[in-house]
Amino acid sequence: MSKIIEGYYYSESHEYVKVEGNVGYVGITDHAQHELGNVVYVDMPEVDDEVTAGDEFGAVESVKAASDLFSPVSGTVLEVNEALEDEPGLVNQDPYANWIMKVELSDSSELDNLMDAAAYKALIGE
């Protein structure tokens, strides 16, 4: 059973956004990290990069597969989780604590296009 957090926003490509004010913490869901298996590399954007909702912003590689990451929101990258450069497996331990990028949201109405916890549970069949 995947961990899904109420109050977060979820995309069909299995990224989540935790919103605090006008800042979004973006990472991959617990379901996604289970599907990938042991994560060995996380390709992240640069600070100050502009990301666009629906566009690729990086990738996650595991021993089984590589998966592109698609930004669920648009905005400016404020920070990337540098701990993942040395320890990408942190994503497997707790994908919600180990977000990939922090974004200043340029249009919070985009959140309306994402799923809530109940809709995401239905998507993954839980």
Tab-separated table of C-alpha atoms in Angstrom:
chain	number	residue	atom	x	y	z
A	1	MET	CA	0.000	0.000	0.000
A	2	SER	CA	1.542	3.283	-1.110
A	3	LYS	CA	1.727	6.234	1.241
A	4	ILE	CA	-0.415	9.114	-0.049
A	5	ILE	CA	-0.583	12.364	1.904
A	6	GLU	CA	-3.791	14.391	2.229
A	7	GLY	CA	-3.349	18.027	1.222
A	8	TYR	CA	-0.671	17.317	-1.393
A	9	TYR	CA	-1.326	17.595	-5.129
A	10	TYR	CA	-0.556	14.683	-7.477
A	11	SER	CA	0.077	14.358	-11.218
A	12	GLU	CA	-0.777	11.444	-13.509
A	13	SER	CA	2.977	10.979	-14.082
A	14	HIS	CA	3.420	10.301	-10.318
A	15	GLU	CA	4.975	13.559	-9.128
A	16	TYR	CA	3.624	15.370	-6.088
A	17	VAL	CA	3.568	19.011	-4.966
A	18	LYS	CA	3.449	20.106	-1.343
A	19	VAL	CA	2.444	23.784	-1.279
A	20	GLU	CA	3.518	26.274	1.388
A	21	GLY	CA	2.487	29.820	0.500
A	22	ASN	CA	3.712	30.404	-3.060
A	23	VAL	CA	6.374	27.667	-2.882
A	24	GLY	CA	5.918	24.105	-4.116
A	25	TYR	CA	8.054	21.155	-3.051
A	26	VAL	CA	8.136	18.686	-5.965
A	27	GLY	CA	9.150	15.041	-5.815
A	28	ILE	CA	8.054	11.572	-6.863
A	29	THR	CA	5.301	9.693	-5.079
A	30	ASP	CA	5.730	6.650	-2.871
A	31	HIS	CA	3.995	4.603	-5.585
A	32	ALA	CA	6.558	5.814	-8.148
A	33	GLN	CA	9.572	4.943	-6.006
A	34	HIS	CA	8.124	1.438	-5.362
A	35	GLU	CA	7.657	0.934	-9.113
A	36	LEU	CA	11.197	2.125	-9.884
A	37	GLY	CA	12.993	0.096	-7.228
A	38	ASN	CA	16.371	1.175	-5.860
A	39	VAL	CA	17.057	4.720	-7.077
A	40	VAL	CA	20.714	5.187	-8.062
A	41	TYR	CA	20.653	8.672	-9.652
A	42	VAL	CA	18.445	11.767	-9.673
A	43	ASP	CA	18.920	14.307	-12.482
A	44	MET	CA	17.755	17.692	-11.187
A	45	PRO	CA	17.369	21.147	-12.722
A	46	GLU	CA	19.603	24.089	-11.809
A	47	VAL	CA	18.616	26.798	-9.331
A	48	ASP	CA	16.944	29.706	-11.198
A	49	ASP	CA	15.809	27.413	-14.042
A	50	GLU	CA	12.250	28.040	-15.228
A	51	VAL	CA	10.029	24.950	-15.212
A	52	THR	CA	6.682	24.622	-16.978
A	53	ALA	CA	3.776	22.439	-15.897
A	54	GLY	CA	3.781	19.260	-17.971
A	55	ASP	CA	7.359	19.679	-19.205
A	56	GLU	CA	10.327	17.481	-18.332
A	57	PHE	CA	12.607	18.823	-15.590
A	58	GLY	CA	14.872	15.871	-14.843
A	59	ALA	CA	14.987	12.116	-14.463
A	60	VAL	CA	15.234	9.368	-11.884
A	61	GLU	CA	17.307	6.279	-12.591
A	62	SER	CA	17.008	3.015	-10.735
A	63	VAL	CA	18.616	-0.379	-11.118
A	64	LYS	CA	15.500	-1.396	-13.121
A	65	ALA	CA	14.636	1.659	-15.216
A	66	ALA	CA	15.029	5.335	-15.950
A	67	SER	CA	12.035	7.626	-15.752
A	68	ASP	CA	11.676	11.233	-16.896
A	69	LEU	CA	10.281	13.702	-14.384
A	70	PHE	CA	7.540	16.119	-15.435
A	71	SER	CA	6.894	19.284	-13.493
A	72	PRO	CA	3.378	19.447	-12.091
A	73	VAL	CA	3.648	23.251	-11.779
A	74	SER	CA	5.268	26.230	-13.510
A	75	GLY	CA	7.731	28.537	-11.811
A	76	THR	CA	11.322	29.279	-10.900
A	77	VAL	CA	13.537	26.679	-9.209
A	78	LEU	CA	14.529	28.085	-5.803
A	79	GLU	CA	16.454	25.072	-4.569
A	80	VAL	CA	17.277	21.468	-5.422
A	81	ASN	CA	17.747	18.742	-2.842
A	82	GLU	CA	21.530	18.406	-2.928
A	83	ALA	CA	21.437	15.464	-0.506
A	84	LEU	CA	20.109	13.378	-3.421
A	85	GLU	CA	23.332	13.957	-5.381
A	86	ASP	CA	25.272	11.888	-2.836
A	87	GLU	CA	22.431	9.651	-1.654
A	88	PRO	CA	19.766	9.194	-4.353
A	89	GLY	CA	18.372	6.243	-2.364
A	90	LEU	CA	16.857	8.721	0.106
A	91	VAL	CA	13.973	8.894	-2.389
A	92	ASN	CA	13.252	5.228	-1.603
A	93	GLN	CA	13.384	5.752	2.171
A	94	ASP	CA	10.873	8.629	2.226
A	95	PRO	CA	9.978	10.280	-1.083
A	96	TYR	CA	7.883	12.949	0.662
A	97	ALA	CA	10.641	14.080	3.028
A	98	ASN	CA	13.176	13.921	0.178
A	99	TRP	CA	11.653	16.271	-2.389
A	100	ILE	CA	13.622	16.916	-5.599
A	101	MET	CA	13.105	20.643	-6.231
A	102	LYS	CA	11.558	23.645	-4.541
A	103	VAL	CA	9.735	25.976	-6.962
A	104	GLU	CA	8.355	29.486	-6.630
A	105	LEU	CA	4.920	29.026	-8.180
A	106	SER	CA	4.147	31.392	-11.055
A	107	ASP	CA	0.468	30.413	-11.343
A	108	SER	CA	-1.187	28.712	-8.380
A	109	SER	CA	-4.356	28.104	-10.456
A	110	GLU	CA	-2.391	25.257	-12.137
A	111	LEU	CA	-2.924	23.278	-8.934
A	112	ASP	CA	-6.556	22.892	-10.026
A	113	ASN	CA	-5.310	20.610	-12.849
A	114	LEU	CA	-3.750	18.162	-10.368
A	115	MET	CA	-5.332	15.365	-8.334
A	116	ASP	CA	-6.027	15.328	-4.629
A	117	ALA	CA	-5.117	12.298	-2.495
A	118	ALA	CA	-8.426	10.494	-3.170
A	119	ALA	CA	-8.168	10.917	-6.947
A	120	TYR	CA	-4.532	9.747	-6.919
A	121	LYS	CA	-5.482	6.659	-4.876
A	122	ALA	CA	-8.097	5.864	-7.499
A	123	LEU	CA	-5.555	6.364	-10.303
A	124	ILE	CA	-3.129	3.807	-8.842
A	125	GLY	CA	-5.924	1.456	-7.846
A	126	GLU	CA	-5.617	1.629	-4.065
